[in-house]
Amino acid sequence: MRGSLQAYKQVSVNAQLASASPHRIIQMLYAGAIERLIQGKAAMEQGNIAVKCERLSKALDIVLSLRDCLSMEEGGDIAKNLDALYDFMGSEISRANAENVTQPIDDVIGMLREIKSAWDQIPTQYHYLTETN
């Protein structure tokens, strides 16, 4: 049953990505990172090291992907600030994983929620803009 549910979730995510705007994809990345961090923290608190490592590694991969999405030439100071923030988040996720501490996870979740909240407020007319438009 669990394998079927996972397969269904993956198909659902793939379907959403296929039709998503660039804006929606970033929203999904933020939500995915937050979800993986929450799962990693829960696994840490339960002493499940394998799941903790896997979920925190996925969260780190997402944060690195967000960082890779930045257009440093077009984004100016905002892109530079986000680059530094994503770098810090990556360090904090790695520290939480290595030291088995939850506070850095809570801090990164808070930062991601704040950025996602601002991202969610971008008006619809800008959702399909990319650097090539």
PDB file of C-alpha atoms in Angstrom:
ATOM      1  CA  MET A   1       0.000   0.000   0.000  1.00  0.00           C
ATOM      2  CA  ARG A   2       2.781   2.446   0.928  1.00  0.00           C
ATOM      3  CA  GLY A   3       4.552   1.863  -2.390  1.00  0.00           C
ATOM      4  CA  SER A   4       1.332   2.590  -4.272  1.00  0.00           C
ATOM      5  CA  LEU A   5       0.810   5.815  -2.347  1.00  0.00           C
ATOM      6  CA  GLN A   6       4.379   6.930  -3.076  1.00  0.00           C
ATOM      7  CA  ALA A   7       3.931   6.142  -6.780  1.00  0.00           C
ATOM      8  CA  TYR A   8       0.668   8.124  -6.833  1.00  0.00           C
ATOM      9  CA  LYS A   9       2.337  11.103  -5.142  1.00  0.00           C
ATOM     10  CA  GLN A  10       5.180  11.024  -7.672  1.00  0.00           C
ATOM     11  CA  VAL A  11       2.763  10.938 -10.619  1.00  0.00           C
ATOM     12  CA  SER A  12       0.836  13.831  -9.070  1.00  0.00           C
ATOM     13  CA  VAL A  13       3.998  15.906  -8.610  1.00  0.00           C
ATOM     14  CA  ASN A  14       5.166  15.136 -12.155  1.00  0.00           C
ATOM     15  CA  ALA A  15       1.775  16.176 -13.552  1.00  0.00           C
ATOM     16  CA  GLN A  16       1.891  19.443 -11.606  1.00  0.00           C
ATOM     17  CA  LEU A  17       5.424  20.162 -12.824  1.00  0.00           C
ATOM     18  CA  ALA A  18       4.526  19.506 -16.459  1.00  0.00           C
ATOM     19  CA  SER A  19       1.954  22.303 -16.479  1.00  0.00           C
ATOM     20  CA  ALA A  20       3.450  24.606 -13.851  1.00  0.00           C
ATOM     21  CA  SER A  21       4.596  28.151 -14.378  1.00  0.00           C
ATOM     22  CA  PRO A  22       8.151  29.032 -13.327  1.00  0.00           C
ATOM     23  CA  HIS A  23       6.566  30.769 -10.329  1.00  0.00           C
ATOM     24  CA  ARG A  24       4.638  27.635  -9.334  1.00  0.00           C
ATOM     25  CA  ILE A  25       7.753  25.467  -9.619  1.00  0.00           C
ATOM     26  CA  ILE A  26       9.579  27.710  -7.132  1.00  0.00           C
ATOM     27  CA  GLN A  27       6.544  27.546  -4.807  1.00  0.00           C
ATOM     28  CA  MET A  28       6.685  23.744  -5.017  1.00  0.00           C
ATOM     29  CA  LEU A  29      10.411  23.766  -4.241  1.00  0.00           C
ATOM     30  CA  TYR A  30       9.865  25.895  -1.145  1.00  0.00           C
ATOM     31  CA  ALA A  31       7.009  23.674   0.027  1.00  0.00           C
ATOM     32  CA  GLY A  32       9.061  20.534  -0.647  1.00  0.00           C
ATOM     33  CA  ALA A  33      12.061  21.826   1.287  1.00  0.00           C
ATOM     34  CA  ILE A  34       9.891  22.777   4.250  1.00  0.00           C
ATOM     35  CA  GLU A  35       8.160  19.382   4.203  1.00  0.00           C
ATOM     36  CA  ARG A  36      11.469  17.470   4.054  1.00  0.00           C
ATOM     37  CA  LEU A  37      12.894  19.536   6.913  1.00  0.00           C
ATOM     38  CA  ILE A  38       9.848  18.826   9.078  1.00  0.00           C
ATOM     39  CA  GLN A  39      10.124  15.116   8.262  1.00  0.00           C
ATOM     40  CA  GLY A  40      13.864  15.144   8.955  1.00  0.00           C
ATOM     41  CA  LYS A  41      13.351  16.832  12.307  1.00  0.00           C
ATOM     42  CA  ALA A  42      10.659  14.307  13.262  1.00  0.00           C
ATOM     43  CA  ALA A  43      12.944  11.421  12.282  1.00  0.00           C
ATOM     44  CA  MET A  44      15.761  12.983  14.318  1.00  0.00           C
ATOM     45  CA  GLU A  45      13.520  13.257  17.370  1.00  0.00           C
ATOM     46  CA  GLN A  46      12.471   9.604  16.920  1.00  0.00           C
ATOM     47  CA  GLY A  47      16.082   8.476  16.606  1.00  0.00           C
ATOM     48  CA  ASN A  48      15.603   7.247  13.035  1.00  0.00           C
ATOM     49  CA  ILE A  49      19.010   8.185  11.663  1.00  0.00           C
ATOM     50  CA  ALA A  50      18.524   6.750   8.159  1.00  0.00           C
ATOM     51  CA  VAL A  51      15.299   8.678   7.515  1.00  0.00           C
ATOM     52  CA  LYS A  52      16.749  11.830   9.136  1.00  0.00           C
ATOM     53  CA  CYS A  53      19.740  11.766   6.824  1.00  0.00           C
ATOM     54  CA  GLU A  54      17.648  11.021   3.745  1.00  0.00           C
ATOM     55  CA  ARG A  55      15.096  13.789   4.385  1.00  0.00           C
ATOM     56  CA  LEU A  56      17.647  16.420   5.376  1.00  0.00           C
ATOM     57  CA  SER A  57      19.719  15.522   2.302  1.00  0.00           C
ATOM     58  CA  LYS A  58      16.652  16.011   0.107  1.00  0.00           C
ATOM     59  CA  ALA A  59      15.947  19.359   1.770  1.00  0.00           C
ATOM     60  CA  LEU A  60      19.557  20.376   1.157  1.00  0.00           C
ATOM     61  CA  ASP A  61      19.273  19.352  -2.504  1.00  0.00           C
ATOM     62  CA  ILE A  62      16.173  21.515  -2.876  1.00  0.00           C
ATOM     63  CA  VAL A  63      17.855  24.531  -1.266  1.00  0.00           C
ATOM     64  CA  LEU A  64      20.824  24.055  -3.606  1.00  0.00           C
ATOM     65  CA  SER A  65      18.405  23.858  -6.546  1.00  0.00           C
ATOM     66  CA  LEU A  66      16.781  27.111  -5.456  1.00  0.00           C
ATOM     67  CA  ARG A  67      20.234  28.656  -5.308  1.00  0.00           C
ATOM     68  CA  ASP A  68      21.011  27.371  -8.819  1.00  0.00           C
ATOM     69  CA  CYS A  69      17.806  29.021 -10.108  1.00  0.00           C
ATOM     70  CA  LEU A  70      19.051  32.485  -9.213  1.00  0.00           C
ATOM     71  CA  SER A  71      19.924  34.813 -12.064  1.00  0.00           C
ATOM     72  CA  MET A  72      22.779  36.790 -10.602  1.00  0.00           C
ATOM     73  CA  GLU A  73      22.995  39.152 -13.608  1.00  0.00           C
ATOM     74  CA  GLU A  74      19.286  39.963 -13.716  1.00  0.00           C
ATOM     75  CA  GLY A  75      18.508  39.660 -10.004  1.00  0.00           C
ATOM     76  CA  GLY A  76      20.824  42.313  -8.637  1.00  0.00           C
ATOM     77  CA  ASP A  77      20.992  42.699  -4.873  1.00  0.00           C
ATOM     78  CA  ILE A  78      17.979  40.439  -4.292  1.00  0.00           C
ATOM     79  CA  ALA A  79      19.702  37.532  -6.042  1.00  0.00           C
ATOM     80  CA  LYS A  80      22.949  38.209  -4.158  1.00  0.00           C
ATOM     81  CA  ASN A  81      21.117  38.280  -0.827  1.00  0.00           C
ATOM     82  CA  LEU A  82      19.200  35.089  -1.626  1.00  0.00           C
ATOM     83  CA  ASP A  83      22.433  33.417  -2.727  1.00  0.00           C
ATOM     84  CA  ALA A  84      24.024  34.192   0.635  1.00  0.00           C
ATOM     85  CA  LEU A  85      20.874  33.109   2.479  1.00  0.00           C
ATOM     86  CA  TYR A  86      20.650  29.800   0.601  1.00  0.00           C
ATOM     87  CA  ASP A  87      24.335  29.212   1.327  1.00  0.00           C
ATOM     88  CA  PHE A  88      23.669  29.812   5.032  1.00  0.00           C
ATOM     89  CA  MET A  89      20.626  27.517   4.947  1.00  0.00           C
ATOM     90  CA  GLY A  90      22.696  24.769   3.362  1.00  0.00           C
ATOM     91  CA  SER A  91      25.309  25.105   6.084  1.00  0.00           C
ATOM     92  CA  GLU A  92      22.651  25.004   8.798  1.00  0.00           C
ATOM     93  CA  ILE A  93      20.978  21.904   7.340  1.00  0.00           C
ATOM     94  CA  SER A  94      24.353  20.171   7.151  1.00  0.00           C
ATOM     95  CA  ARG A  95      25.175  21.210  10.724  1.00  0.00           C
ATOM     96  CA  ALA A  96      21.814  19.953  12.010  1.00  0.00           C
ATOM     97  CA  ASN A  97      22.399  16.619  10.305  1.00  0.00           C
ATOM     98  CA  ALA A  98      25.985  16.220  11.493  1.00  0.00           C
ATOM     99  CA  GLU A  99      25.417  17.386  15.070  1.00  0.00           C
ATOM    100  CA  ASN A 100      21.923  15.881  15.415  1.00  0.00           C
ATOM    101  CA  VAL A 101      20.416  19.192  16.607  1.00  0.00           C
ATOM    102  CA  THR A 102      16.996  20.554  15.716  1.00  0.00           C
ATOM    103  CA  GLN A 103      17.395  24.319  16.227  1.00  0.00           C
ATOM    104  CA  PRO A 104      19.079  24.918  12.842  1.00  0.00           C
ATOM    105  CA  ILE A 105      16.228  23.029  11.179  1.00  0.00           C
ATOM    106  CA  ASP A 106      13.668  25.259  12.894  1.00  0.00           C
ATOM    107  CA  ASP A 107      15.640  28.337  11.833  1.00  0.00           C
ATOM    108  CA  VAL A 108      15.787  27.248   8.182  1.00  0.00           C
ATOM    109  CA  ILE A 109      12.089  26.334   8.166  1.00  0.00           C
ATOM    110  CA  GLY A 110      11.312  29.829   9.464  1.00  0.00           C
ATOM    111  CA  MET A 111      13.438  31.477   6.777  1.00  0.00           C
ATOM    112  CA  LEU A 112      11.930  29.353   4.010  1.00  0.00           C
ATOM    113  CA  ARG A 113       8.388  30.071   5.202  1.00  0.00           C
ATOM    114  CA  GLU A 114       9.097  33.794   5.206  1.00  0.00           C
ATOM    115  CA  ILE A 115      10.554  33.744   1.690  1.00  0.00           C
ATOM    116  CA  LYS A 116       7.734  31.503   0.440  1.00  0.00           C
ATOM    117  CA  SER A 117       5.157  33.865   1.936  1.00  0.00           C
ATOM    118  CA  ALA A 118       6.668  36.774   0.004  1.00  0.00           C
ATOM    119  CA  TRP A 119       6.905  34.648  -3.148  1.00  0.00           C
ATOM    120  CA  ASP A 120       3.236  33.660  -2.806  1.00  0.00           C
ATOM    121  CA  GLN A 121       2.268  37.351  -2.905  1.00  0.00           C
ATOM    122  CA  ILE A 122       3.743  37.963  -6.365  1.00  0.00           C
ATOM    123  CA  PRO A 123       0.893  39.047  -8.658  1.00  0.00           C
ATOM    124  CA  THR A 124      -0.358  36.479 -11.180  1.00  0.00           C
ATOM    125  CA  GLN A 125       0.677  38.543 -14.220  1.00  0.00           C
ATOM    126  CA  TYR A 126       4.321  37.883 -13.293  1.00  0.00           C
ATOM    127  CA  HIS A 127       4.065  34.111 -12.831  1.00  0.00           C
ATOM    128  CA  TYR A 128       5.189  33.200 -16.336  1.00  0.00           C
ATOM    129  CA  LEU A 129       8.015  35.692 -16.646  1.00  0.00           C
ATOM    130  CA  THR A 130      11.485  34.257 -17.128  1.00  0.00           C
ATOM    131  CA  GLU A 131      14.787  35.905 -17.890  1.00  0.00           C
ATOM    132  CA  THR A 132      14.196  35.277 -21.620  1.00  0.00           C
ATOM    133  CA  ASN A 133      10.812  37.109 -21.705  1.00  0.00           C
TER     134      ASN A 133
END
